[in-house]
Structure formats: structure tokens, C-alpha cells
mmCIF file with all atom_site columns, C-alpha atoms in Angstrom:
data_model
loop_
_atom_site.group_PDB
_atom_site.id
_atom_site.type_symbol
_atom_site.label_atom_id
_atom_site.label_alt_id
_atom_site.label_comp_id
_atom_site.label_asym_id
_atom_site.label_entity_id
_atom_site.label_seq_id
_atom_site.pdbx_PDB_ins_code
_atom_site.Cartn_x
_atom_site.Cartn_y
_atom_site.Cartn_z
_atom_site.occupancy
_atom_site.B_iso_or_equiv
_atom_site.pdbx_formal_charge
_atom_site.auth_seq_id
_atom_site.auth_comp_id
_atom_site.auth_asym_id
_atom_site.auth_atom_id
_atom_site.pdbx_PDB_model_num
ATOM 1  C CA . UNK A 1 1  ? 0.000   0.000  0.000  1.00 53.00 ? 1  UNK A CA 1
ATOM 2  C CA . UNK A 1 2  ? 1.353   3.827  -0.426 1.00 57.00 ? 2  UNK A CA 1
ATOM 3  C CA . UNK A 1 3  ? 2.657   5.435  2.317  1.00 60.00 ? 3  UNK A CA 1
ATOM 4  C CA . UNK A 1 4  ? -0.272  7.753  1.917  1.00 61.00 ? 4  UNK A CA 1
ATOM 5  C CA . UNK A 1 5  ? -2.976  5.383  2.516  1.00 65.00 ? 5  UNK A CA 1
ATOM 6  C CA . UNK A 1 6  ? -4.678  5.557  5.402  1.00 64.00 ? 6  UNK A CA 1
ATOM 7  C CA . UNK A 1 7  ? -7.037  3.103  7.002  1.00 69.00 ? 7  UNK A CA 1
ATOM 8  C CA . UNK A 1 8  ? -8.660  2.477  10.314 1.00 71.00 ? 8  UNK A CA 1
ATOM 9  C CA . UNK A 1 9  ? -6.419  4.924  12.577 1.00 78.00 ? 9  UNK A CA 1
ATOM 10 C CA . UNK A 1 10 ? -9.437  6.999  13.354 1.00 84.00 ? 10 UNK A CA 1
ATOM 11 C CA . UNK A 1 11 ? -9.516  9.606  10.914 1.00 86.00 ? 11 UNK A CA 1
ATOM 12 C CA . UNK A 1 12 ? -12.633 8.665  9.228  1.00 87.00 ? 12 UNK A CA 1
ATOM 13 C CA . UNK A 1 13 ? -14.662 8.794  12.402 1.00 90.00 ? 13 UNK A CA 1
ATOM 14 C CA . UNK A 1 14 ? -12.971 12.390 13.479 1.00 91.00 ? 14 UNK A CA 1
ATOM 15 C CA . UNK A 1 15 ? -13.623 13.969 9.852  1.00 91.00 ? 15 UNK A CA 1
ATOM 16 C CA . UNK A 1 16 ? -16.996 12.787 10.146 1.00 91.00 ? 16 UNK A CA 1
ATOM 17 C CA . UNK A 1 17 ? -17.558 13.856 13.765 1.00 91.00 ? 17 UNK A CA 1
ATOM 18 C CA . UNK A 1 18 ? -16.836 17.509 12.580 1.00 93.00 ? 18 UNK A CA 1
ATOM 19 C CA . UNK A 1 19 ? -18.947 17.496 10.028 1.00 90.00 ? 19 UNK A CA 1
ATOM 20 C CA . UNK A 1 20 ? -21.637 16.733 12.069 1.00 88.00 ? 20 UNK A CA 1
ATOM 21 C CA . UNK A 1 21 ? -20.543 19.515 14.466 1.00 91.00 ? 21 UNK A CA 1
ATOM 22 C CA . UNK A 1 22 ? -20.407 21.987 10.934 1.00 91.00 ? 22 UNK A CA 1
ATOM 23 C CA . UNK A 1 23 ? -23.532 20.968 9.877  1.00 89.00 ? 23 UNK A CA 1
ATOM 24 C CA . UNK A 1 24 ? -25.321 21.640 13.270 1.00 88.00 ? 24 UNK A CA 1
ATOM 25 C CA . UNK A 1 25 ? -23.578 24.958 13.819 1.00 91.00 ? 25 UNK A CA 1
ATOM 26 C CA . UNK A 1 26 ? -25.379 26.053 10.516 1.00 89.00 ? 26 UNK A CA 1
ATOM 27 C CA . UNK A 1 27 ? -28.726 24.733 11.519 1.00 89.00 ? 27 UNK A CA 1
ATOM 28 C CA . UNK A 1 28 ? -28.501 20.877 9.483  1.00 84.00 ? 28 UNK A CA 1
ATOM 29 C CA . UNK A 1 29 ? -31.195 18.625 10.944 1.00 83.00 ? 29 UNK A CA 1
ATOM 30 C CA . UNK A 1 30 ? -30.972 15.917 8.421  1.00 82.00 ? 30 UNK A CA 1
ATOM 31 C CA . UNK A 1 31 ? -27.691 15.042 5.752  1.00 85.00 ? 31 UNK A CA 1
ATOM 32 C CA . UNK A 1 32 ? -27.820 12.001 2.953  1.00 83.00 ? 32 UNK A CA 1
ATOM 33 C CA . UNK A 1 33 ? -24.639 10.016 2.607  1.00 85.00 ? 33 UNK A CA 1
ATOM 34 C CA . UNK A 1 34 ? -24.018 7.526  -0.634 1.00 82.00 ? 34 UNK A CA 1
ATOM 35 C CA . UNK A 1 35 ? -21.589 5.405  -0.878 1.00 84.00 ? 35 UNK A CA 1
ATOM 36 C CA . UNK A 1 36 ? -21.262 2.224  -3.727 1.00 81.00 ? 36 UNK A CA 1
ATOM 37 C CA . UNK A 1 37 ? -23.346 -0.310 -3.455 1.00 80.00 ? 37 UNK A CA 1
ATOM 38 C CA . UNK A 1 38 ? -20.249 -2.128 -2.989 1.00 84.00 ? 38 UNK A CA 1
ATOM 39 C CA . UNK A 1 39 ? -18.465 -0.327 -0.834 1.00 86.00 ? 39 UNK A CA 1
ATOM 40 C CA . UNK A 1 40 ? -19.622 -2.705 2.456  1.00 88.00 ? 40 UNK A CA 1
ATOM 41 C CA . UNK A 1 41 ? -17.143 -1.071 5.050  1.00 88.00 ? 41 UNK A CA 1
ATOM 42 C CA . UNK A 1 42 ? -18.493 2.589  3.830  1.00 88.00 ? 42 UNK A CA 1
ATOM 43 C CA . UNK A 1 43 ? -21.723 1.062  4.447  1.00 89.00 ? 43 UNK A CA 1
ATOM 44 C CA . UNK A 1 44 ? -21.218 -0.626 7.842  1.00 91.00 ? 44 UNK A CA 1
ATOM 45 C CA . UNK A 1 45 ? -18.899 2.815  9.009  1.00 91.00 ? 45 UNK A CA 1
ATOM 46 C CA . UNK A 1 46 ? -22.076 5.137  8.007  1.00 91.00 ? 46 UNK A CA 1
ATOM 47 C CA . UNK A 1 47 ? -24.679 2.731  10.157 1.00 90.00 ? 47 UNK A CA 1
ATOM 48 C CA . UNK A 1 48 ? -22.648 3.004  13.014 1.00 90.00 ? 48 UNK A CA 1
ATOM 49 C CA . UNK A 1 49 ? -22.915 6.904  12.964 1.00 88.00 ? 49 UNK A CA 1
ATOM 50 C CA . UNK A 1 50 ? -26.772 6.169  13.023 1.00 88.00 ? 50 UNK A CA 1
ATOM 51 C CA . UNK A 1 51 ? -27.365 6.172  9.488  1.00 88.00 ? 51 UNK A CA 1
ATOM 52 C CA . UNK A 1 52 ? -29.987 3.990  7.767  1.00 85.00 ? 52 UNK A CA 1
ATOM 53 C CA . UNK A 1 53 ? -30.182 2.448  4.554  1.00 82.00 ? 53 UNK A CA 1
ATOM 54 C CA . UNK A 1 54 ? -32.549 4.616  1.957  1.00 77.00 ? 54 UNK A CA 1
ATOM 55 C CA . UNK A 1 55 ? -32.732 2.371  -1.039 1.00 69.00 ? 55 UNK A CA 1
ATOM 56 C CA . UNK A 1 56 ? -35.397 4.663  -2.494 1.00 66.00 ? 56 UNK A CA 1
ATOM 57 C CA . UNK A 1 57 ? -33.026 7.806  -2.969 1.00 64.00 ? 57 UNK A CA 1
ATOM 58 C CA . UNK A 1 58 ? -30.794 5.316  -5.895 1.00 55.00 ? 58 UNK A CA 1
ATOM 59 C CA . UNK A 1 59 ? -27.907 6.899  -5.383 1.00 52.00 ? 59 UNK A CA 1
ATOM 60 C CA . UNK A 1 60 ? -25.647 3.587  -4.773 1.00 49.00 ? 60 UNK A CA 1
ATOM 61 C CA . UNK A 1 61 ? -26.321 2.917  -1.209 1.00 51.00 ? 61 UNK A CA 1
ATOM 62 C CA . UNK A 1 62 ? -27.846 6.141  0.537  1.00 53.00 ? 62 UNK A CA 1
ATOM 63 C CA . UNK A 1 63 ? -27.896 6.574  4.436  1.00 54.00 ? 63 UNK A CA 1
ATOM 64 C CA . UNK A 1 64 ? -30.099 8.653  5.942  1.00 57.00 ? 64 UNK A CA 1
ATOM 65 C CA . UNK A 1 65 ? -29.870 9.325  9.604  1.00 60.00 ? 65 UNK A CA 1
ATOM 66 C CA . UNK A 1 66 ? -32.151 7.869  12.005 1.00 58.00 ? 66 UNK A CA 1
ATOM 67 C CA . UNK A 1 67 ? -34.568 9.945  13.859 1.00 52.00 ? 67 UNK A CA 1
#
């Protein structure tokens, strides 16, 4: 792997962690998240923020957070 690959030290969970701080700051209530429909760790990573499946949107695999 390059030197510039990074995977599973964290980072994902603290980039996403201040988005959701952005996005509350400006008033967000809801956000939409796609990843492939392949993509099974982006999958599993966004449903343990909270985010649910939402085949209907057909964007590849769209998460919606749960209420």
C-alpha cells in the first residue's frame, strides 16, 4: 500500500464527527450520505454513525440518519 494510505487509525470517524458539528452549527437537521453499493465497510462505518439504509433515494447505497 502507499505510504499515503490511510485506514482504520481513526480519521474517518474524526472527519466525520466535525462534520456533524459543521452541519449543526449552521442549523442541518438531516444530511444524505451515498456510498457504492459495494463499498460494504463505507456502508457498515455510516450505520454506526446512526445512518440507515434509503434504497429509495438510488444513489448507490444512501444513508439517511435515524430519527
Amino acid at each position: 500500500e502507499p505510504r499515503w494510505f490511510v485506514r482504520r487509525q481513526g480519521l474517518g470517524k474524526r472527519l466525520l464527527a466535525r462534520s456533524f458539528l459543521e452541519m449543526h452549527a449552521r442549523g442541518y437537521k438531516h444530511s444524505i450520505i451515498s456510498t457504492d453499493l459495494t463499498n460494504h465497510r463505507g456502508q457498515i462505518f455510516y450505520t454506526n454513525f446512526g445512518y440507515t439504509p434509503a434504497p429509495h433515494l438510488q444513489i448507490g447505497a444512501a444513508f439517511e440518519p435515524t430519527a
